[in-house]
């Protein structure tokens, strides 16, 4: 079943069409990547799905309910962790629950109960400035998850991390995703990252941006450790690069 | 650790400069370069301070009461105006220039008017302090509100937060350091404002005491009260720093 559906979405800014007739869907428990070059309209689409901006045409559905232009349904995570510096990690993570009206104490308890699973144990009372970049992104993902257990948007969440941290975080990410089964739309410009993490990849290319290809990554999950060094991985990568080069 | 020792060295330098200055001053008076009734020596000033201590304290209480009431009301006014101007763009456009304009009027110029309108009691003094203290607070807070990260606001909106929640969870805490910077300035303004308005008439307070000793040409007492006012201002500023540390625990790492 499709959790999130985007149907025929277009958007222009000041006479220039940014994205045109985009239709994608995200099924339950899937990780789907939207791969394209920077400035290709990924973030525009992202803001429309989050309800922060209205499309010129087209609709967004969350579990068959029309959420076009309505914020408060889908949470997201950015390259910037956006943890509030004056709140402890547990209070940061619990914020979406508090905004929805949960009592502070209850929200804290609920948030704290996930810390172990997300590899955040022991950071509850710390402030964001005391955590490493990788840890902050873990907290940001937990906050996203607590906002909505159905679907999350991740906009280049790991692109600010260095190579080594990134690969550790990828491993952690796939591991957590196995457990929580959060349906995720993952926006990235990193081809390796897309292949490594996704079940399917949409390629967003051209100007205005359109979906020009859909690739399914048929590698069972959990993924083997050396998947990113395998022939299959390289075959996918070749396919993507040749398509992007067209 | 390194930072702490650095801090101590800095203090050593500033303290020695002050000590040096006092020694030079003492020498100027003791050697009779300037007549001691015109410029009393630091020791004479200290003597006056000790002998006048009970009277000084009595007047300090009055001045401090005015300063605190005025500052308190100034904080409320500044806070209210900053919030309104942040929430309603129209109010910002309409009143911000006006607020800036109020600050170009010299305090000393309006103080006599206030005395004429409100008499010799506390009211004109408190009003003067409110006028001088609300400004740094309103401007500090407003800048704080306006400088918060837009991405954080978008994220909270995507989570379904309303206007009030965005204010409560992002804007207000985000503006705290600017608020305290403003409060620091306002606290010292409050004391100075109280003293100035007491000069122009009143029944007690350090300003009244100052005019009395001036008329008696007791320059040693004059200096004693000047030092006392500086000390009070410094203590208030220090108090604001402590309050800030208490209210912003995330800053101390």
Short mmCIF file of C-alpha atoms in Angstrom, two decimals:
data_model
loop_
_atom_site.label_atom_id
_atom_site.label_comp_id
_atom_site.label_asym_id
_atom_site.label_seq_id
_atom_site.Cartn_x
_atom_site.Cartn_y
_atom_site.Cartn_z
CA UNK A 1 0.00 0.00 0.00
CA UNK A 2 1.24 3.48 -0.82
CA UNK A 3 1.73 5.58 2.29
CA UNK A 4 2.64 8.73 0.44
CA UNK A 5 1.61 9.66 -3.06
CA UNK A 6 2.62 12.68 -5.06
CA UNK A 7 0.48 13.12 -8.16
CA UNK A 8 1.37 15.43 -11.04
CA UNK A 9 2.99 18.15 -8.94
CA UNK A 10 4.36 21.24 -10.70
CA UNK A 11 5.83 24.43 -9.29
CA UNK A 12 7.20 27.65 -10.71
CA UNK A 13 9.04 30.53 -9.10
CA UNK A 14 9.04 33.89 -10.84
CA UNK A 15 8.13 32.60 -14.31
CA UNK A 16 10.63 29.77 -14.14
CA UNK A 17 9.26 26.29 -13.84
CA UNK A 18 11.28 24.35 -11.28
CA UNK A 19 9.54 20.98 -11.29
CA UNK A 20 7.03 19.60 -13.73
CA UNK A 21 4.43 16.90 -13.38
CA UNK A 22 6.15 14.89 -10.68
CA UNK A 23 4.45 11.69 -9.63
CA UNK A 24 6.08 9.42 -7.10
CA UNK A 25 4.90 7.06 -4.44
CA UNK A 26 6.28 5.61 -1.28
CA UNK A 27 5.04 2.25 -0.03
CA UNK A 28 4.90 1.11 3.54
CA UNK A 29 8.31 0.45 5.10
CA UNK A 30 10.17 1.49 1.97
CA UNK A 31 13.18 3.72 1.67
CA UNK A 32 12.93 5.55 -1.60
CA UNK A 33 15.56 7.97 -2.84
CA UNK A 34 15.07 10.97 -4.99
CA UNK A 35 18.37 11.45 -6.73
CA UNK A 36 19.28 14.52 -8.72
CA UNK A 37 21.78 17.30 -9.01
CA UNK A 38 21.75 20.21 -6.59
CA UNK A 39 19.38 22.98 -7.58
CA UNK A 40 17.30 20.54 -9.59
CA UNK A 41 14.10 21.11 -7.66
CA UNK A 42 14.51 18.43 -4.99
CA UNK A 43 14.03 20.86 -2.16
CA UNK A 44 11.08 22.53 -3.88
CA UNK A 45 9.33 19.18 -4.08
CA UNK A 46 10.30 18.50 -0.52
CA UNK A 47 8.70 21.71 0.77
CA UNK A 48 5.52 20.87 -1.11
CA UNK A 49 5.32 17.41 0.45
CA UNK A 50 5.95 18.91 3.91
CA UNK A 51 3.06 21.29 3.29
CA UNK A 52 5.23 24.38 3.60
CA UNK A 53 4.48 25.55 0.10
CA UNK A 54 1.58 24.95 -2.29
CA UNK A 55 2.12 23.39 -5.71
CA UNK A 56 0.82 25.19 -8.81
CA UNK A 57 -0.80 21.93 -9.82
CA UNK A 58 -1.03 18.39 -8.50
CA UNK A 59 -1.77 16.80 -5.15
CA UNK A 60 -0.03 15.14 -2.22
CA UNK A 61 -1.74 12.27 -0.41
CA UNK A 62 -0.84 10.71 2.91
CA UNK A 63 -2.65 7.41 3.30
CA UNK A 64 -5.17 8.54 0.67
CA UNK A 65 -5.90 11.75 2.50
CA UNK A 66 -5.23 14.99 0.65
CA UNK A 67 -2.56 16.92 2.55
CA UNK A 68 -1.59 19.37 -0.21
CA UNK A 69 -0.46 22.63 1.37
CA UNK A 70 -1.20 21.42 4.90
CA UNK A 71 1.74 21.38 7.31
CA UNK A 72 1.68 19.23 10.41
CA UNK A 73 1.50 15.84 8.68
CA UNK A 74 4.97 14.96 7.49
CA UNK A 75 8.15 15.76 9.35
CA UNK A 76 11.55 16.10 7.85
CA UNK A 77 15.20 16.13 8.57
CA UNK A 78 17.82 18.29 6.91
CA UNK A 79 21.55 18.41 6.52
CA UNK A 80 21.45 20.92 9.37
CA UNK A 81 20.35 19.03 12.46
CA UNK A 82 18.21 21.99 13.64
CA UNK A 83 18.44 20.84 17.22
CA UNK A 84 17.64 23.81 19.42
CA UNK A 85 20.82 24.73 21.32
CA UNK A 86 18.95 25.66 24.49
CA UNK A 87 17.12 22.38 24.91
CA UNK A 88 18.65 19.14 26.13
CA UNK A 89 18.67 16.27 23.65
CA UNK A 90 15.68 14.58 25.26
CA UNK A 91 13.73 17.84 25.23
CA UNK A 92 14.67 18.45 21.62
CA UNK A 93 13.55 15.02 20.59
CA UNK A 94 10.33 15.31 22.57
CA UNK A 95 9.43 18.65 21.00
CA UNK A 96 7.10 17.31 18.27
CA UNK A 97 5.14 15.42 20.94
CA UNK A 98 4.85 18.54 23.09
CA UNK A 99 3.72 20.58 20.09
CA UNK A 100 1.00 18.03 19.48
CA UNK A 101 -0.20 18.64 23.02
CA UNK A 102 1.37 15.81 24.99
CA UNK A 103 2.27 16.61 28.60
CA UNK A 104 5.93 17.51 29.01
CA UNK A 105 6.72 14.69 31.41
CA UNK A 106 4.97 12.07 29.33
CA UNK A 107 6.63 13.34 26.14
CA UNK A 108 10.04 13.13 27.78
CA UNK A 109 9.40 9.59 28.95
CA UNK A 110 8.25 8.47 25.54
CA UNK A 111 11.22 10.12 23.85
CA UNK A 112 13.68 8.64 26.33
CA UNK A 113 12.36 5.14 25.71
CA UNK A 114 13.79 5.23 22.17
CA UNK A 115 17.28 6.44 23.07
CA UNK A 116 18.74 2.96 23.43
CA UNK A 117 17.37 1.81 20.09
CA UNK A 118 18.71 4.86 18.29
CA UNK A 119 22.17 4.53 19.83
CA UNK A 120 21.68 7.68 21.85
CA UNK A 121 21.81 6.23 25.35
CA UNK A 122 23.47 8.56 27.84
CA UNK A 123 22.94 11.74 25.84
CA UNK A 124 19.51 12.59 27.30
CA UNK A 125 20.62 15.44 29.55
CA UNK A 126 23.28 16.84 27.26
CA UNK A 127 22.97 19.89 25.09
CA UNK A 128 23.41 19.65 21.31
CA UNK A 129 26.74 21.50 21.42
CA UNK A 130 28.19 18.64 23.45
CA UNK A 131 27.43 16.01 20.79
CA UNK A 132 29.32 15.01 17.64
CA UNK A 133 27.81 15.63 14.22
CA UNK A 134 26.86 11.98 13.79
CA UNK A 135 25.14 11.84 17.16
CA UNK A 136 23.23 15.03 16.46
CA UNK A 137 21.88 13.51 13.25
CA UNK A 138 20.76 10.46 15.22
CA UNK A 139 18.83 12.71 17.56
CA UNK A 140 17.37 14.58 14.60
CA UNK A 141 16.19 11.31 13.08
CA UNK A 142 14.57 10.26 16.34
CA UNK A 143 12.79 13.59 16.53
CA UNK A 144 11.55 13.07 12.97
CA UNK A 145 10.35 9.58 13.85
CA UNK A 146 8.53 10.73 16.96
CA UNK A 147 6.72 13.29 14.92
CA UNK A 148 5.26 10.71 12.59
CA UNK A 149 5.74 6.98 12.64
CA UNK A 150 4.24 6.73 9.18
CA UNK A 151 6.51 8.68 6.90
CA UNK A 152 9.57 10.88 7.00
CA UNK A 153 11.34 13.12 4.54
CA UNK A 154 15.09 13.21 4.71
CA UNK A 155 16.78 15.96 2.71
CA UNK A 156 20.47 15.14 2.31
CA UNK A 157 20.62 14.36 6.01
CA UNK A 158 24.16 13.02 6.03
CA UNK A 159 25.85 15.17 3.43
CA UNK A 160 27.59 17.39 5.98
CA UNK A 161 29.34 14.44 7.60
CA UNK A 162 32.84 13.36 6.66
CA UNK A 163 33.38 10.09 4.77
CA UNK A 164 34.20 7.88 7.74
CA UNK A 165 31.44 9.21 9.97
CA UNK A 166 29.09 8.92 7.04
CA UNK A 167 29.70 5.22 6.54
CA UNK A 168 29.20 4.52 10.26
CA UNK A 169 26.03 6.57 10.19
CA UNK A 170 24.79 4.67 7.11
CA UNK A 171 25.27 1.39 8.89
CA UNK A 172 23.49 2.71 11.94
CA UNK A 173 20.72 4.13 9.78
CA UNK A 174 19.98 0.85 7.97
CA UNK A 175 20.07 -0.94 11.30
CA UNK A 176 17.58 1.44 12.93
CA UNK A 177 15.35 1.39 9.87
CA UNK A 178 15.18 -2.43 10.07
CA UNK A 179 13.75 -2.03 13.55
CA UNK A 180 11.38 0.88 13.15
CA UNK A 181 10.24 0.37 9.54
CA UNK A 182 9.76 4.05 8.92
CA UNK A 183 8.71 4.73 5.33
CA UNK A 184 11.20 7.27 4.09
CA UNK A 185 11.64 9.55 1.15
CA UNK A 186 15.32 10.22 1.01
CA UNK A 187 16.59 13.15 -1.01
CA UNK A 188 20.23 13.03 -2.02
CA UNK A 189 22.76 13.90 -4.68
CA UNK A 190 25.10 11.14 -3.58
CA UNK A 191 24.74 8.16 -5.93
CA UNK A 192 26.49 5.68 -3.62
CA UNK A 193 24.33 6.70 -0.71
CA UNK A 194 21.17 6.27 -2.77
CA UNK A 195 22.09 2.76 -3.91
CA UNK A 196 23.29 1.71 -0.49
CA UNK A 197 20.19 2.76 1.42
CA UNK A 198 17.25 2.60 -0.95
CA UNK A 199 14.72 0.07 -2.09
CA UNK A 200 13.94 2.22 -5.10
CA UNK A 201 15.48 5.30 -6.66
CA UNK A 202 13.77 8.02 -8.66
CA UNK A 203 16.00 10.10 -10.88
CA UNK A 204 15.05 13.74 -11.06
CA UNK A 205 16.69 15.42 -14.05
CA UNK A 206 16.37 18.24 -16.52
CA UNK A 207 15.06 21.76 -16.32
CA UNK A 208 12.31 21.94 -15.21
CA UNK A 209 12.96 18.83 -13.13
CA UNK A 210 11.02 15.72 -14.06
CA UNK A 211 11.23 12.11 -12.97
CA UNK A 212 12.96 10.43 -15.86
CA UNK A 213 13.75 7.01 -14.43
CA UNK A 214 12.88 4.65 -11.64
CA UNK A 215 15.33 1.98 -10.53
CA UNK A 216 14.60 -0.79 -8.04
CA UNK A 217 17.57 -1.96 -5.98
CA UNK A 218 17.00 -5.68 -5.72
CA UNK A 219 19.44 -6.39 -2.97
CA UNK A 220 17.86 -8.03 0.06
CA UNK A 221 17.91 -6.24 3.41
CA UNK A 222 19.72 -6.20 5.73
CA UNK A 223 22.36 -5.46 3.16
CA UNK A 224 25.63 -7.36 3.22
CA UNK A 225 28.64 -5.49 4.49
CA UNK A 226 30.51 -5.35 1.21
CA UNK A 227 27.50 -4.52 -0.94
CA UNK A 228 29.04 -1.22 -1.94
CA UNK A 229 32.05 -3.08 -3.39
CA UNK A 230 30.07 -5.70 -5.31
CA UNK A 231 29.51 -6.07 -9.05
CA UNK A 232 25.77 -5.48 -8.62
CA UNK A 233 26.40 -2.19 -6.85
CA UNK A 234 28.68 -1.04 -9.65
CA UNK A 235 26.13 -2.09 -12.24
CA UNK A 236 23.50 0.10 -10.58
CA UNK A 237 25.96 2.94 -10.35
CA UNK A 238 26.86 2.64 -14.03
CA UNK A 239 23.19 2.64 -14.97
CA UNK A 240 22.55 5.81 -12.97
CA UNK A 241 25.62 7.67 -14.18
CA UNK A 242 24.88 6.85 -17.81
CA UNK A 243 21.31 8.05 -17.37
CA UNK A 244 22.35 11.28 -15.64
CA UNK A 245 24.86 11.87 -18.42
CA UNK A 246 22.20 11.78 -21.13
CA UNK B 1 41.86 25.81 32.46
CA UNK B 2 43.98 27.88 30.14
CA UNK B 3 41.11 30.28 29.72
CA UNK B 4 40.80 30.69 33.47
CA UNK B 5 44.46 31.58 33.95
CA UNK B 6 44.17 33.97 31.01
CA UNK B 7 41.27 35.58 32.83
CA UNK B 8 43.31 36.01 35.99
CA UNK B 9 46.18 37.65 34.08
CA UNK B 10 43.73 40.05 32.49
CA UNK B 11 42.45 40.98 35.91
CA UNK B 12 45.96 41.50 37.23
CA UNK B 13 46.60 44.08 34.51
CA UNK B 14 43.38 45.99 35.02
CA UNK B 15 43.77 45.94 38.82
CA UNK B 16 47.33 47.23 38.67
CA UNK B 17 46.20 50.06 36.39
CA UNK B 18 43.59 51.09 38.95
CA UNK B 19 46.05 50.87 41.83
CA UNK B 20 48.57 52.94 39.87
CA UNK B 21 45.96 55.58 39.18
CA UNK B 22 45.03 55.77 42.86
CA UNK B 23 48.68 56.16 43.85
CA UNK B 24 49.18 58.99 41.35
CA UNK B 25 46.02 60.67 42.62
CA UNK B 26 47.12 60.31 46.25
CA UNK B 27 50.50 61.84 45.39
CA UNK B 28 48.91 64.78 43.58
CA UNK B 29 46.89 65.58 46.69
CA UNK B 30 49.55 64.84 49.32
CA UNK B 31 52.21 66.87 47.50
CA UNK B 32 49.76 69.76 47.28
CA UNK B 33 49.84 69.95 43.48
CA UNK B 34 46.08 70.45 43.62
CA UNK B 35 44.41 71.86 46.72
CA UNK B 36 42.87 69.10 48.73
CA UNK B 37 39.53 70.86 49.12
CA UNK B 38 39.26 70.92 45.31
CA UNK B 39 40.47 67.34 44.81
CA UNK B 40 40.38 65.27 48.00
CA UNK B 41 42.85 62.40 48.14
CA UNK B 42 41.64 58.81 47.84
CA UNK B 43 42.27 58.34 51.57
CA UNK B 44 40.08 61.35 52.42
CA UNK B 45 37.38 59.98 50.13
CA UNK B 46 37.60 56.60 51.85
CA UNK B 47 37.36 58.37 55.22
CA UNK B 48 34.26 60.25 54.11
CA UNK B 49 32.77 57.03 52.82
CA UNK B 50 33.22 55.34 56.20
CA UNK B 51 31.95 58.24 58.30
CA UNK B 52 28.96 58.85 56.02
CA UNK B 53 28.20 55.17 55.55
CA UNK B 54 24.84 55.06 57.44
CA UNK B 55 23.52 58.14 55.59
CA UNK B 56 24.74 56.79 52.26
CA UNK B 57 22.94 53.51 52.86
CA UNK B 58 19.71 55.30 53.73
CA UNK B 59 19.81 57.23 50.46
CA UNK B 60 20.91 54.17 48.49
CA UNK B 61 17.78 52.31 49.54
CA UNK B 62 15.61 55.05 48.04
CA UNK B 63 17.63 55.25 44.83
CA UNK B 64 17.69 51.47 44.45
CA UNK B 65 13.94 51.25 45.02
CA UNK B 66 13.36 53.75 42.22
CA UNK B 67 15.84 51.98 39.98
CA UNK B 68 14.28 48.57 40.52
CA UNK B 69 10.69 49.69 40.08
CA UNK B 70 11.64 51.68 36.98
CA UNK B 71 13.71 48.84 35.56
CA UNK B 72 10.97 46.32 36.28
CA UNK B 73 8.39 48.40 34.47
CA UNK B 74 10.91 49.12 31.71
CA UNK B 75 11.45 45.38 31.23
CA UNK B 76 7.71 44.78 31.03
CA UNK B 77 7.20 47.63 28.58
CA UNK B 78 10.22 46.69 26.45
CA UNK B 79 9.18 43.06 26.39
CA UNK B 80 5.58 43.85 25.49
CA UNK B 81 6.59 46.20 22.71
CA UNK B 82 9.14 43.78 21.27
CA UNK B 83 6.60 40.95 21.21
CA UNK B 84 3.91 43.09 19.59
CA UNK B 85 6.27 44.53 17.03
CA UNK B 86 7.55 41.07 16.19
CA UNK B 87 4.10 39.58 15.78
CA UNK B 88 2.56 42.44 13.84
CA UNK B 89 4.67 43.88 11.05
CA UNK B 90 2.42 46.98 10.89
CA UNK B 91 3.21 47.91 14.47
CA UNK B 92 6.90 47.47 13.75
CA UNK B 93 6.75 49.83 10.80
CA UNK B 94 4.63 52.35 12.68
CA UNK B 95 6.39 52.48 16.03
CA UNK B 96 10.00 51.51 15.54
CA UNK B 97 11.08 54.91 14.16
CA UNK B 98 9.14 56.58 16.96
CA UNK B 99 10.92 54.53 19.60
CA UNK B 100 14.29 55.42 18.11
CA UNK B 101 13.22 59.06 18.18
CA UNK B 102 12.47 58.92 21.91
CA UNK B 103 16.09 57.98 22.48
CA UNK B 104 17.41 61.12 20.83
CA UNK B 105 15.81 63.25 23.54
CA UNK B 106 18.40 63.86 26.28
CA UNK B 107 17.30 62.57 29.67
CA UNK B 108 18.39 65.74 31.39
CA UNK B 109 16.09 67.75 29.16
CA UNK B 110 12.89 65.91 29.99
CA UNK B 111 13.60 65.30 33.67
CA UNK B 112 12.59 68.86 34.76
CA UNK B 113 9.36 68.55 32.78
CA UNK B 114 8.55 65.31 34.49
CA UNK B 115 9.12 66.97 37.86
CA UNK B 116 6.74 69.77 36.91
CA UNK B 117 4.08 67.33 35.82
CA UNK B 118 4.40 64.66 38.49
CA UNK B 119 5.90 66.41 41.51
CA UNK B 120 8.78 65.55 43.81
CA UNK B 121 7.67 62.05 44.74
CA UNK B 122 8.72 58.80 43.15
CA UNK B 123 6.54 58.98 40.03
CA UNK B 124 8.66 61.28 37.82
CA UNK B 125 11.80 59.33 38.69
CA UNK B 126 10.27 55.99 37.85
CA UNK B 127 8.90 57.36 34.58
CA UNK B 128 12.30 58.69 33.57
CA UNK B 129 13.89 55.34 34.30
CA UNK B 130 11.23 53.50 32.31
CA UNK B 131 11.86 55.78 29.34
CA UNK B 132 15.60 55.16 29.43
CA UNK B 133 15.56 51.44 30.19
CA UNK B 134 12.88 50.02 27.91
CA UNK B 135 14.77 50.93 24.77
CA UNK B 136 17.83 48.67 24.99
CA UNK B 137 15.55 45.84 26.05
CA UNK B 138 13.00 46.30 23.28
CA UNK B 139 15.67 46.63 20.61
CA UNK B 140 17.71 43.69 21.94
CA UNK B 141 14.70 41.40 22.09
CA UNK B 142 13.40 42.48 18.72
CA UNK B 143 16.75 41.78 17.08
CA UNK B 144 16.82 38.45 18.88
CA UNK B 145 13.36 37.54 17.60
CA UNK B 146 14.25 38.54 14.07
CA UNK B 147 17.56 36.73 13.95
CA UNK B 148 16.29 33.22 14.71
CA UNK B 149 17.04 30.54 12.17
CA UNK B 150 14.28 30.38 9.54
CA UNK B 151 14.91 26.68 8.96
CA UNK B 152 14.03 25.95 12.58
CA UNK B 153 10.81 27.89 12.20
CA UNK B 154 9.94 25.97 9.04
CA UNK B 155 10.62 22.69 10.78
CA UNK B 156 8.30 23.57 13.63
CA UNK B 157 5.65 24.70 11.20
CA UNK B 158 5.94 21.39 9.37
CA UNK B 159 5.38 19.72 12.73
CA UNK B 160 2.16 21.66 12.97
CA UNK B 161 3.27 24.30 15.46
CA UNK B 162 1.18 27.46 15.65
CA UNK B 163 2.34 31.01 15.99
CA UNK B 164 2.42 30.94 19.77
CA UNK B 165 4.34 27.67 19.90
CA UNK B 166 6.93 28.99 17.47
CA UNK B 167 7.31 32.01 19.71
CA UNK B 168 7.49 29.95 22.86
CA UNK B 169 9.93 27.29 21.64
CA UNK B 170 12.12 29.16 19.17
CA UNK B 171 11.90 32.92 19.25
CA UNK B 172 11.85 33.52 22.97
CA UNK B 173 14.72 31.23 23.98
CA UNK B 174 16.62 32.28 20.85
CA UNK B 175 16.46 35.93 21.92
CA UNK B 176 17.62 35.32 25.49
CA UNK B 177 21.25 36.31 25.06
CA UNK B 178 20.27 39.55 23.35
CA UNK B 179 17.72 40.19 26.06
CA UNK B 180 20.38 39.89 28.74
CA UNK B 181 22.77 42.11 26.80
CA UNK B 182 20.01 44.72 26.81
CA UNK B 183 19.24 44.16 30.47
CA UNK B 184 22.87 44.74 31.37
CA UNK B 185 22.82 48.16 29.76
CA UNK B 186 19.40 48.96 31.17
CA UNK B 187 20.45 48.09 34.71
CA UNK B 188 23.21 50.68 34.68
CA UNK B 189 20.93 53.21 32.96
CA UNK B 190 18.40 52.68 35.73
CA UNK B 191 20.80 53.78 38.48
CA UNK B 192 22.09 56.75 36.53
CA UNK B 193 18.53 57.72 35.59
CA UNK B 194 17.45 57.61 39.23
CA UNK B 195 20.33 59.84 40.31
CA UNK B 196 19.75 62.39 37.56
CA UNK B 197 16.08 62.70 38.35
CA UNK B 198 16.87 63.10 42.05
CA UNK B 199 19.14 66.03 41.26
CA UNK B 200 16.14 67.92 40.03
CA UNK B 201 14.15 67.57 43.16
CA UNK B 202 13.17 65.04 45.74
CA UNK B 203 13.28 64.21 49.43
CA UNK B 204 15.88 61.46 49.45
CA UNK B 205 18.18 59.33 47.36
CA UNK B 206 21.80 59.49 46.31
CA UNK B 207 21.07 62.30 43.82
CA UNK B 208 19.54 64.46 46.54
CA UNK B 209 22.47 63.70 48.82
CA UNK B 210 24.82 64.66 46.00
CA UNK B 211 23.25 68.08 45.50
CA UNK B 212 23.38 68.71 49.25
CA UNK B 213 27.09 67.90 49.64
CA UNK B 214 27.84 69.84 46.48
CA UNK B 215 26.25 72.95 47.96
CA UNK B 216 28.32 72.41 51.13
CA UNK B 217 31.48 72.05 49.00
CA UNK B 218 32.20 68.70 50.68
CA UNK B 219 34.11 67.28 47.76
CA UNK B 220 35.27 64.25 49.71
CA UNK B 221 31.63 63.21 50.26
CA UNK B 222 30.90 64.02 46.64
CA UNK B 223 33.56 61.58 45.51
CA UNK B 224 32.39 59.01 48.03
CA UNK B 225 28.90 59.06 46.56
CA UNK B 226 30.21 58.95 42.97
CA UNK B 227 32.16 55.81 43.82
CA UNK B 228 29.15 54.32 45.53
CA UNK B 229 27.03 54.86 42.41
CA UNK B 230 29.66 53.14 40.24
CA UNK B 231 29.85 50.26 42.66
CA UNK B 232 26.07 49.86 42.67
CA UNK B 233 26.00 49.88 38.85
CA UNK B 234 28.76 47.30 38.70
CA UNK B 235 27.00 45.08 41.22
CA UNK B 236 23.76 45.28 39.28
CA UNK B 237 25.53 44.36 36.06
CA UNK B 238 27.19 41.46 37.82
CA UNK B 239 23.77 40.43 39.11
CA UNK B 240 22.45 40.40 35.55
CA UNK B 241 25.38 38.17 34.52
CA UNK B 242 24.58 35.73 37.30
CA UNK B 243 20.91 35.72 36.36
CA UNK B 244 21.88 35.05 32.75
CA UNK B 245 24.03 32.09 33.75
CA UNK B 246 21.13 30.74 35.76
CA UNK B 247 18.59 31.22 32.97
CA UNK B 248 20.81 29.98 30.16
CA UNK B 249 22.47 26.82 31.46
CA UNK B 250 23.29 25.64 27.94
CA UNK B 251 25.84 28.43 27.52
CA UNK B 252 28.29 27.26 30.15
CA UNK B 253 29.00 23.93 28.35
#
